[in-house]
Coordinates of C-alpha atoms in Angstrom, one line a residue:
M1356 CA -11.5 -7.0 -16.9
D1357 CA -8.3 -5.9 -15.1
P1358 CA -6.6 -3.4 -17.5
F1359 CA -3.2 -4.6 -16.3
E1360 CA -4.1 -8.3 -16.6
D1361 CA -1.9 -9.0 -19.7
D1362 CA 1.0 -6.6 -18.9
L1363 CA 1.5 -5.7 -15.3
P1364 CA 3.5 -2.5 -14.8
E1365 CA 6.7 -3.3 -12.8
L1366 CA 9.3 -1.2 -11.1
T1367 CA 12.6 -3.0 -10.5
G1368 CA 14.9 -1.2 -8.0
T1369 CA 18.2 -2.1 -6.4
L1370 CA 16.6 -3.7 -3.3
L1371 CA 12.8 -3.7 -4.1
T1372 CA 10.7 -4.9 -7.0
L1373 CA 7.1 -3.7 -7.3
E1374 CA 4.4 -5.2 -9.5
F1375 CA 1.2 -3.2 -9.9
G1376 CA -2.4 -4.2 -10.6
T1377 CA -5.9 -2.8 -10.6
G1378 CA -6.2 0.8 -9.4
G1379 CA -2.4 1.2 -9.4
R1380 CA -2.1 -0.9 -6.3
I1381 CA 0.9 -3.0 -5.5
V1382 CA 0.1 -6.7 -5.9
H1383 CA 3.6 -8.0 -5.4
L1384 CA 6.5 -6.4 -3.5
W1385 CA 9.7 -8.4 -3.3
A1386 CA 12.7 -7.2 -1.2
G1387 CA 16.2 -8.6 -1.3
D1388 CA 19.3 -8.2 1.0
P1389 CA 22.5 -7.7 -0.9
N1390 CA 24.4 -8.9 2.2
L1391 CA 22.7 -12.3 1.8
A1392 CA 23.3 -12.8 -1.9
E1393 CA 24.3 -16.4 -1.3
E1394 CA 20.7 -17.2 -0.3
G1395 CA 19.4 -16.1 -3.8
E1396 CA 16.1 -15.4 -2.3
E1397 CA 13.7 -12.4 -2.2
F1398 CA 11.0 -12.0 0.4
Q1399 CA 7.3 -11.2 -0.5
F1400 CA 5.8 -8.6 1.7
V1401 CA 2.3 -8.1 0.3
L1402 CA -0.7 -10.0 1.6
P1403 CA -2.2 -12.7 -0.7
P1404 CA -5.9 -12.6 -1.7
I1405 CA -8.0 -13.0 1.5
Q1406 CA -11.7 -12.5 1.8
F1407 CA -13.3 -11.1 5.0
G1408 CA -17.0 -10.5 4.8
E1409 CA -17.9 -8.5 1.7
E1410 CA -14.4 -7.1 1.4
A1411 CA -11.0 -8.5 0.3
A1412 CA -7.4 -7.8 1.0
D1413 CA -7.0 -6.6 -2.7
D1414 CA -9.0 -3.5 -1.7
Y1415 CA -6.3 -2.5 0.8
L1416 CA -3.0 -3.3 -0.9
P1417 CA -0.2 -0.8 -0.7
G1418 CA -0.8 2.0 -3.3
T1419 CA -4.5 2.3 -2.2
I1420 CA -5.6 5.8 -1.5
L1421 CA -8.6 6.4 0.8
I1422 CA -10.1 9.9 0.6
G1423 CA -13.0 11.5 2.5
A1424 CA -14.2 14.8 1.0
R1425 CA -17.1 17.2 0.9
T1426 CA -18.1 20.3 -1.0
D1427 CA -20.1 22.0 1.8
P1428 CA -19.6 21.9 5.7
K1429 CA -23.3 21.1 6.0
E1430 CA -23.1 18.1 3.7
P1431 CA -21.9 14.6 4.7
W1432 CA -18.5 13.3 3.9
M1433 CA -18.1 11.2 0.7
L1434 CA -15.6 8.4 0.9
G1435 CA -13.8 7.0 -2.1
R1436 CA -10.7 5.1 -3.2
N1437 CA -8.7 4.6 -6.3
V1438 CA -10.8 1.8 -7.9
R1439 CA -9.3 2.5 -11.3
A1440 CA -6.0 3.8 -12.6
R1441 CA -4.5 4.4 -16.0
H1442 CA -0.9 3.5 -16.5
I1443 CA 0.7 6.5 -18.2
Q1444 CA 3.1 5.3 -20.8
D1445 CA 6.6 6.7 -21.5
E1446 CA 5.5 8.4 -24.8
E1447 CA 2.8 10.3 -22.9
W1448 CA 5.0 11.5 -20.1
P1449 CA 8.6 12.7 -20.6
G1450 CA 9.7 11.4 -17.1
A1451 CA 12.8 9.7 -16.2
P1452 CA 13.2 6.1 -17.5
G1453 CA 12.4 3.4 -15.0
Q1454 CA 9.6 5.3 -13.3
V1455 CA 6.0 4.1 -13.1
K1456 CA 3.2 6.8 -13.3
F1457 CA -0.5 6.5 -12.9
E1458 CA -3.6 8.6 -13.2
Y1459 CA -6.1 7.6 -10.5
F1460 CA -9.8 7.6 -10.6
F1461 CA -11.7 7.7 -7.3
S1462 CA -15.1 6.1 -6.7
Q1463 CA -17.8 8.5 -5.4
L1464 CA -15.4 11.5 -6.0
E1465 CA -15.4 11.7 -9.8
G1466 CA -15.2 15.3 -10.9
L1467 CA -14.1 16.4 -7.5
I1468 CA -10.7 15.0 -7.1
E1469 CA -8.1 13.7 -9.6
G1470 CA -4.8 12.2 -8.7
F1471 CA -1.5 11.3 -10.2
G1472 CA 1.1 9.1 -8.6
T1473 CA 4.7 8.4 -9.5
F1474 CA 6.9 5.5 -8.2
K1475 CA 10.6 5.9 -8.6
E1476 CA 13.8 4.8 -7.0
V1477 CA 16.1 7.3 -5.2
N1478 CA 19.7 6.3 -4.7
E1479 CA 20.6 8.8 -2.0
G1480 CA 22.0 6.8 0.9
L1481 CA 20.3 3.5 1.0
P1482 CA 18.4 2.9 -2.3
H1483 CA 14.6 3.3 -1.7
I1484 CA 11.4 3.7 -3.6
V1485 CA 9.5 7.0 -3.4
W1486 CA 5.8 7.4 -4.1
D1487 CA 4.9 10.9 -5.1
L1488 CA 1.2 11.6 -5.0
E1489 CA -0.5 14.7 -6.4
L1490 CA -4.2 15.4 -5.8
H1491 CA -6.1 18.2 -7.6
N1492 CA -9.5 19.7 -7.7
P1493 CA -10.4 19.7 -11.4
G1494 CA -13.6 21.8 -11.0
R1495 CA -14.7 25.2 -9.7
R1496 CA -16.3 24.0 -6.4
T1497 CA -14.4 24.1 -3.2
V1498 CA -13.5 20.6 -2.0
E1499 CA -12.5 19.9 1.6
I1500 CA -10.5 16.8 2.3
G1501 CA -11.1 15.5 5.8
E1502 CA -9.5 12.1 5.4
L1503 CA -6.5 10.9 3.5
A1504 CA -5.3 7.5 4.4
F1505 CA -3.1 4.7 3.0
P1506 CA -3.8 1.0 3.8
M1507 CA -0.8 -1.3 4.0
A1508 CA -1.9 -4.9 3.5
F1509 CA 1.3 -6.6 4.3
N1510 CA 1.6 -10.3 5.0
N1511 CA 0.8 -10.6 8.7
F1512 CA -1.8 -13.3 8.2
Y1513 CA -1.0 -16.2 10.5
D1514 CA -3.7 -18.7 9.6
G1515 CA -3.4 -21.8 7.5
F1516 CA -0.5 -23.5 9.2
G1517 CA -0.4 -26.6 11.4
W1518 CA 1.3 -27.0 14.8
N1519 CA 4.1 -29.3 13.9
D1520 CA 7.7 -28.0 13.6
V1521 CA 7.7 -28.0 9.8
Q1522 CA 4.5 -25.9 9.6
L1523 CA 5.6 -23.5 12.3
Q1524 CA 8.9 -23.0 10.5
K1525 CA 7.0 -22.1 7.3
L1526 CA 4.9 -19.6 9.3
W1527 CA 7.9 -17.9 10.8
N1528 CA 9.8 -17.8 7.4
S1529 CA 6.9 -16.4 5.3
R1530 CA 5.0 -13.9 7.5
V1531 CA 5.7 -10.5 9.1
Y1532 CA 5.0 -8.6 12.2
I1533 CA 4.1 -4.9 11.8
H1534 CA 5.6 -2.3 14.1
K1535 CA 4.4 1.2 14.0
F1536 CA 5.1 4.7 15.4
I1537 CA 2.9 7.8 14.7
G1538 CA 4.8 11.0 15.4
G1539 CA 4.2 13.5 12.6
G1540 CA 7.0 13.6 10.1
A1541 CA 9.0 11.1 12.1
S1542 CA 6.3 8.4 11.7
W1543 CA 7.1 5.0 10.4
L1544 CA 5.7 1.5 9.8
F1545 CA 8.1 -1.5 9.8
A1546 CA 7.2 -4.9 8.4
Q1547 CA 9.6 -7.3 10.0
R1548 CA 10.0 -11.0 9.2
M1549 CA 8.8 -13.1 12.2
T1550 CA 12.3 -14.7 12.2
A1551 CA 13.7 -11.1 12.6
D1552 CA 16.1 -12.0 9.7
P1553 CA 16.6 -9.5 6.9
P1554 CA 15.2 -8.1 4.7
G1555 CA 12.7 -5.8 6.5
L1556 CA 10.5 -3.2 4.9
L1557 CA 10.4 0.4 6.3
V1558 CA 7.6 2.8 5.2
F1559 CA 7.6 6.4 6.2
P1560 CA 6.2 9.8 5.0
G1561 CA 8.4 11.9 2.7
V1562 CA 9.8 15.4 3.2
G1563 CA 7.2 17.9 4.2
T1564 CA 4.5 15.3 4.9
S1565 CA 3.5 13.5 8.1
W1566 CA 1.1 10.9 9.5
E1567 CA -1.2 11.7 12.4
F1568 CA -3.2 8.6 13.1
Y1569 CA -3.1 4.8 12.8
S1570 CA -5.9 2.3 12.7
H1571 CA -7.0 -1.0 11.2
V1572 CA -9.5 -1.9 8.5
S1573 CA -12.5 -2.7 10.8
S1574 CA -13.8 -5.6 8.7
S1575 CA -10.4 -7.3 8.8
L1576 CA -10.6 -7.4 12.6
N1577 CA -14.1 -8.8 12.7
T1578 CA -13.0 -12.3 11.6
P1579 CA -12.0 -15.5 13.3
Y1580 CA -8.5 -15.2 11.6
Q1581 CA -5.3 -15.2 13.6
W1582 CA -3.9 -11.8 12.8
E1583 CA -3.9 -8.1 13.7
G1584 CA -5.8 -7.0 10.6
I1585 CA -4.8 -4.6 7.9
P1586 CA -3.1 -1.4 9.2
I1587 CA -4.0 2.1 7.8
V1588 CA -1.9 5.2 8.3
Y1589 CA -3.5 8.6 8.0
A1590 CA -2.1 11.9 6.7
A1591 CA -5.4 13.5 7.5
S1592 CA -8.0 12.0 9.9
K1593 CA -10.7 14.7 10.5

């Protein structure tokens, strides 16, 4: 059973609202534009449930952490992701009010890597949401991390619409196109509405971090669907 089924953790910011589900992943992400308040509308950026082969979009929602690690150079890499997460309540953690904190548990890597993530709003300049991620080795064995990646399943799925004007208008109003640039600490990923109207969603690495590689979830490309698949950005891609 989904541990967040009855009470989904939520972070409400000035411009963004995030709702979390299994594994601490973001199941809903709404963005609003204060300059278009008369519209009274927020835009949903996260991909809805979509099955492709034996995998599903839920496995690659924003907030997913993909890790490849090994304990010996002669051993094969072990790949894991945050399949479970524990929502750390305010009484356990004397953090600032309005923040959401998780303890992550990684499949295939139990006992080798533990993780903690904090989502919070920062109001310096344009208000934005920051995700602070900490990874630790809880044991005494040396652990080498060769892959650290973050899937971004945004709503760039273009199937399910007809070819008349009404259906095409729904497509353009509800879907995004994903632009990307990989350039170390200056990298970014931009989910832009197909109409090019605001709001848009810009994702980029924080201070002292960088992205070095960009790819797609392979199984999401091997489908008859009309889309470019689910993008993944890599902080480490050995």
